[in-house]
């Protein structure tokens, strides 16, 4: 069975264009998708939040202090953050960690070190925290608890599998073939494609406000399905 995995979404907020582009070039063949920003104003305008898997944040930016931005982010988001700084001061390191940074790297640094730190932070955030909060929806796949506001949603094993792969690959279109291959893992020689359509309808009936006008589970005609969140949705993803 071929496993479909989404690329990790990483934002770089670094005014040194050479370093910013260098990080992207170094890791372009890996499972990372980068968003590049060169100032705090650019990052704020883009409304960076927990739709990302990781933020690499420079402390000394031309239009503000990275510590202040880190403090703002932590009020609304638990997205992993690695701080970059030219200040080789223990006080800065302590402050960054106390404000909620997950790691701290002093310039200059090797890209091998950065790669190892990125992998470590992403791995630690994933273990035991397979939880998502998306608007009024809360999904805890570890404990198999699913809610809209305070009302629990009962999902079958198949519906849980379908929901999980859609949420994990949000923003990506998954073909019907991929979904069938991922969800029905009993190696059955034949699976009726209608089974997927039925499962999609049942899942929509349970999580969408109006199943006939889905906000989240969108049909990509002739291809498959995608999880798409409304632009005004305040999603707080605990982990990926």
Coordinates of C-alpha atoms in Angstrom, one line a residue:
X1 CA 0.0 0.0 0.0
X2 CA 1.3 3.4 -0.9
X3 CA 1.1 5.9 1.9
X4 CA 0.1 9.5 0.9
X5 CA 1.9 12.1 3.1
X6 CA 1.6 15.8 3.0
X7 CA 4.7 18.0 3.0
X8 CA 5.5 19.7 6.3
X9 CA 4.7 23.4 6.1
X10 CA 7.4 25.6 7.4
X11 CA 7.6 29.4 7.6
X12 CA 11.0 31.2 7.7
X13 CA 11.0 34.7 9.1
X14 CA 14.5 35.9 8.4
X15 CA 15.6 39.2 6.9
X16 CA 18.9 37.9 5.7
X17 CA 17.8 36.9 2.2
X18 CA 20.9 34.8 1.6
X19 CA 20.2 32.7 4.6
X20 CA 16.5 32.6 4.0
X21 CA 17.0 31.3 0.5
X22 CA 19.8 29.0 1.5
X23 CA 17.6 27.1 3.9
X24 CA 15.0 26.6 1.3
X25 CA 17.5 25.4 -1.3
X26 CA 19.2 23.1 1.2
X27 CA 16.0 21.3 2.0
X28 CA 14.1 21.6 -1.3
X29 CA 14.3 17.9 -2.0
X30 CA 12.9 16.9 1.4
X31 CA 9.3 16.7 2.6
X32 CA 9.1 20.4 3.4
X33 CA 7.1 23.2 1.9
X34 CA 8.4 26.7 2.7
X35 CA 6.8 30.1 3.1
X36 CA 9.4 32.9 3.2
X37 CA 9.1 36.2 5.0
X38 CA 11.7 38.9 5.4
X39 CA 10.1 41.0 8.1
X40 CA 7.5 40.8 10.9
X41 CA 5.1 43.0 9.0
X42 CA 5.1 40.4 6.1
X43 CA 4.5 37.5 8.5
X44 CA 1.7 39.4 10.4
X45 CA 0.0 40.3 7.1
X46 CA 0.0 36.7 6.1
X47 CA -1.6 35.8 9.4
X48 CA 0.8 33.0 10.2
X49 CA -0.8 30.6 12.6
X50 CA -1.1 26.9 13.4
X51 CA -1.8 25.9 9.8
X52 CA 2.0 25.5 9.8
X53 CA 4.0 22.6 11.2
X54 CA 7.0 24.8 12.2
X55 CA 8.2 28.4 12.3
X56 CA 11.9 29.4 12.0
X57 CA 12.1 32.8 13.6
X58 CA 14.9 35.3 13.5
X59 CA 15.0 37.5 16.7
X60 CA 16.7 40.6 15.2
X61 CA 14.4 41.8 12.4
X62 CA 14.4 45.2 10.8
X63 CA 10.9 46.1 11.9
X64 CA 10.6 44.6 15.3
X65 CA 11.8 42.1 18.0
X66 CA 11.2 38.5 17.4
X67 CA 10.7 37.9 21.1
X68 CA 7.6 40.2 21.0
X69 CA 6.2 38.3 18.0
X70 CA 6.9 35.0 19.8
X71 CA 5.0 36.2 22.8
X72 CA 2.0 37.2 20.6
X73 CA 2.0 33.8 18.8
X74 CA 2.0 31.9 22.0
X75 CA -1.2 33.5 23.1
X76 CA -3.1 31.8 20.3
X77 CA -0.9 29.0 18.9
X78 CA 1.3 26.0 20.0
X79 CA 3.0 25.7 16.6
X80 CA 6.6 24.7 17.1
X81 CA 9.1 27.5 16.8
X82 CA 12.9 27.5 16.4
X83 CA 14.6 30.8 17.2
X84 CA 17.6 32.0 15.1
X85 CA 19.8 34.8 16.5
X86 CA 23.2 36.3 16.2
X87 CA 23.2 37.1 19.9
X88 CA 25.3 34.5 21.7
X89 CA 23.9 35.4 25.1
X90 CA 22.6 32.9 27.6
X91 CA 19.9 35.5 28.7
X92 CA 18.5 35.5 25.2
X93 CA 18.3 31.7 25.1
X94 CA 16.6 31.6 28.4
X95 CA 14.1 34.3 27.4
X96 CA 13.3 32.5 24.2
X97 CA 12.6 29.2 25.9
X98 CA 10.6 30.8 28.7
X99 CA 8.4 32.6 26.1
X100 CA 7.6 29.2 24.5
X101 CA 10.3 28.6 21.8
X102 CA 10.9 24.9 21.2
X103 CA 14.6 25.3 20.3
X104 CA 17.3 28.0 19.9
X105 CA 20.1 28.2 17.4
X106 CA 22.9 30.8 17.4
X107 CA 24.3 32.1 14.2
X108 CA 26.4 31.1 12.4
X109 CA 25.2 27.5 12.3
X110 CA 25.5 24.5 9.9
X111 CA 22.5 23.4 7.9
X112 CA 23.1 19.9 9.2
X113 CA 22.5 21.2 12.7
X114 CA 19.4 23.0 11.6
X115 CA 18.0 19.9 9.9
X116 CA 18.6 17.8 13.0
X117 CA 16.9 20.4 15.2
X118 CA 13.9 20.7 12.8
X119 CA 13.5 16.9 12.7
X120 CA 13.7 16.7 16.5
X121 CA 11.1 19.4 17.1
X122 CA 8.7 18.0 14.5
X123 CA 9.0 14.5 16.0
X124 CA 8.5 15.6 19.6
X125 CA 5.4 17.6 18.7
X126 CA 3.8 14.6 16.9
X127 CA 4.2 12.0 19.6
X128 CA 1.0 11.4 21.6
X129 CA -0.8 14.6 20.5
X130 CA -2.8 13.6 17.5
X131 CA -5.4 16.3 18.2
X132 CA -7.0 19.1 16.2
X133 CA -9.2 22.0 17.0
X134 CA -10.9 23.4 13.8
X135 CA -13.5 26.0 14.4
X136 CA -16.3 24.4 16.4
X137 CA -14.8 20.9 15.7
X138 CA -12.4 19.0 18.1
X139 CA -10.8 15.8 17.0
X140 CA -8.7 13.6 19.3
X141 CA -7.6 10.6 17.3
X142 CA -5.5 9.1 20.2
X143 CA -8.6 8.8 22.5
X144 CA -11.1 8.5 19.6
X145 CA -13.1 11.5 20.9
X146 CA -14.8 13.8 18.4
X147 CA -16.9 16.9 19.2
X148 CA -18.8 19.8 17.7
X149 CA -18.7 22.3 20.5
X150 CA -19.6 20.1 23.5
X151 CA -21.7 17.6 21.6
X152 CA -19.9 14.3 21.0
X153 CA -19.8 12.9 17.4
X154 CA -19.9 9.1 17.1
X155 CA -17.7 7.9 14.2
X156 CA -17.2 4.4 12.9
X157 CA -13.7 3.1 12.4
X158 CA -13.9 3.7 8.7
X159 CA -15.2 7.2 9.2
X160 CA -12.3 7.9 11.7
X161 CA -9.7 6.7 9.1
X162 CA -11.3 8.8 6.4
X163 CA -11.4 11.9 8.6
X164 CA -7.8 11.4 9.7
X165 CA -6.3 11.2 6.3
X166 CA -8.3 14.2 5.0
X167 CA -7.3 16.4 8.0
X168 CA -3.7 15.3 7.9
X169 CA -3.5 16.2 4.2
X170 CA -5.6 19.3 4.4
X171 CA -5.2 21.6 1.4
X172 CA -4.2 18.6 -0.8
X173 CA -6.6 16.8 -3.2
X174 CA -6.7 13.1 -2.5
X175 CA -7.8 10.9 -5.4
X176 CA -10.5 8.3 -4.8
X177 CA -7.9 5.6 -5.5
X178 CA -5.6 6.9 -2.7
X179 CA -8.4 7.1 -0.2
X180 CA -9.7 3.6 -1.0
X181 CA -6.2 2.2 -0.7
X182 CA -5.5 4.0 2.6
X183 CA -8.9 3.3 4.3
X184 CA -9.6 -0.3 3.3
X185 CA -6.4 -2.0 4.3
X186 CA -7.6 -5.6 4.5
X187 CA -6.1 -6.2 1.0
X188 CA -9.5 -7.0 -0.4
X189 CA -9.2 -7.8 -4.1
X190 CA -12.2 -5.6 -4.9
X191 CA -13.7 -2.6 -3.1
X192 CA -16.8 -1.0 -4.6
X193 CA -16.1 2.6 -5.2
X194 CA -19.6 3.4 -4.0
X195 CA -18.3 2.5 -0.5
X196 CA -16.2 5.6 -0.5
X197 CA -19.1 7.8 -1.6
X198 CA -21.3 6.4 1.1
X199 CA -18.6 6.9 3.8
X200 CA -18.0 10.5 2.6
X201 CA -21.8 11.2 2.8
X202 CA -22.0 9.7 6.3
X203 CA -19.0 11.7 7.5
X204 CA -20.4 14.9 6.1
X205 CA -23.8 14.3 7.8
X206 CA -22.0 14.0 11.1
X207 CA -19.5 16.9 11.0
X208 CA -20.8 19.5 8.6
X209 CA -23.4 22.1 9.6
X210 CA -25.2 21.4 6.3
X211 CA -24.1 18.2 4.7
X212 CA -25.4 19.3 1.3
X213 CA -23.3 22.4 1.4
X214 CA -20.0 21.1 3.0
X215 CA -17.5 23.7 4.4
X216 CA -14.8 21.2 5.0
X217 CA -15.0 18.0 2.9
X218 CA -15.0 19.3 -0.6
X219 CA -15.5 17.3 -3.8
X220 CA -12.9 17.8 -6.5
X221 CA -15.0 16.6 -9.4
X222 CA -13.4 13.8 -11.5
X223 CA -10.5 13.4 -9.0
X224 CA -11.4 12.9 -5.4
X225 CA -11.8 15.0 -2.2
X226 CA -10.0 17.6 -0.2
X227 CA -10.3 19.1 3.3
X228 CA -10.7 22.8 2.9
X229 CA -11.3 25.2 5.8
X230 CA -13.2 28.5 5.5
X231 CA -10.9 31.5 5.5
X232 CA -12.6 32.9 8.6
X233 CA -11.9 29.7 10.5
X234 CA -9.7 30.1 13.5
X235 CA -8.0 26.7 13.5
X236 CA -5.8 25.7 16.5
X237 CA -4.0 22.6 15.5
X238 CA -2.1 21.0 18.4
X239 CA -0.2 18.6 16.2
X240 CA 0.1 17.0 12.9

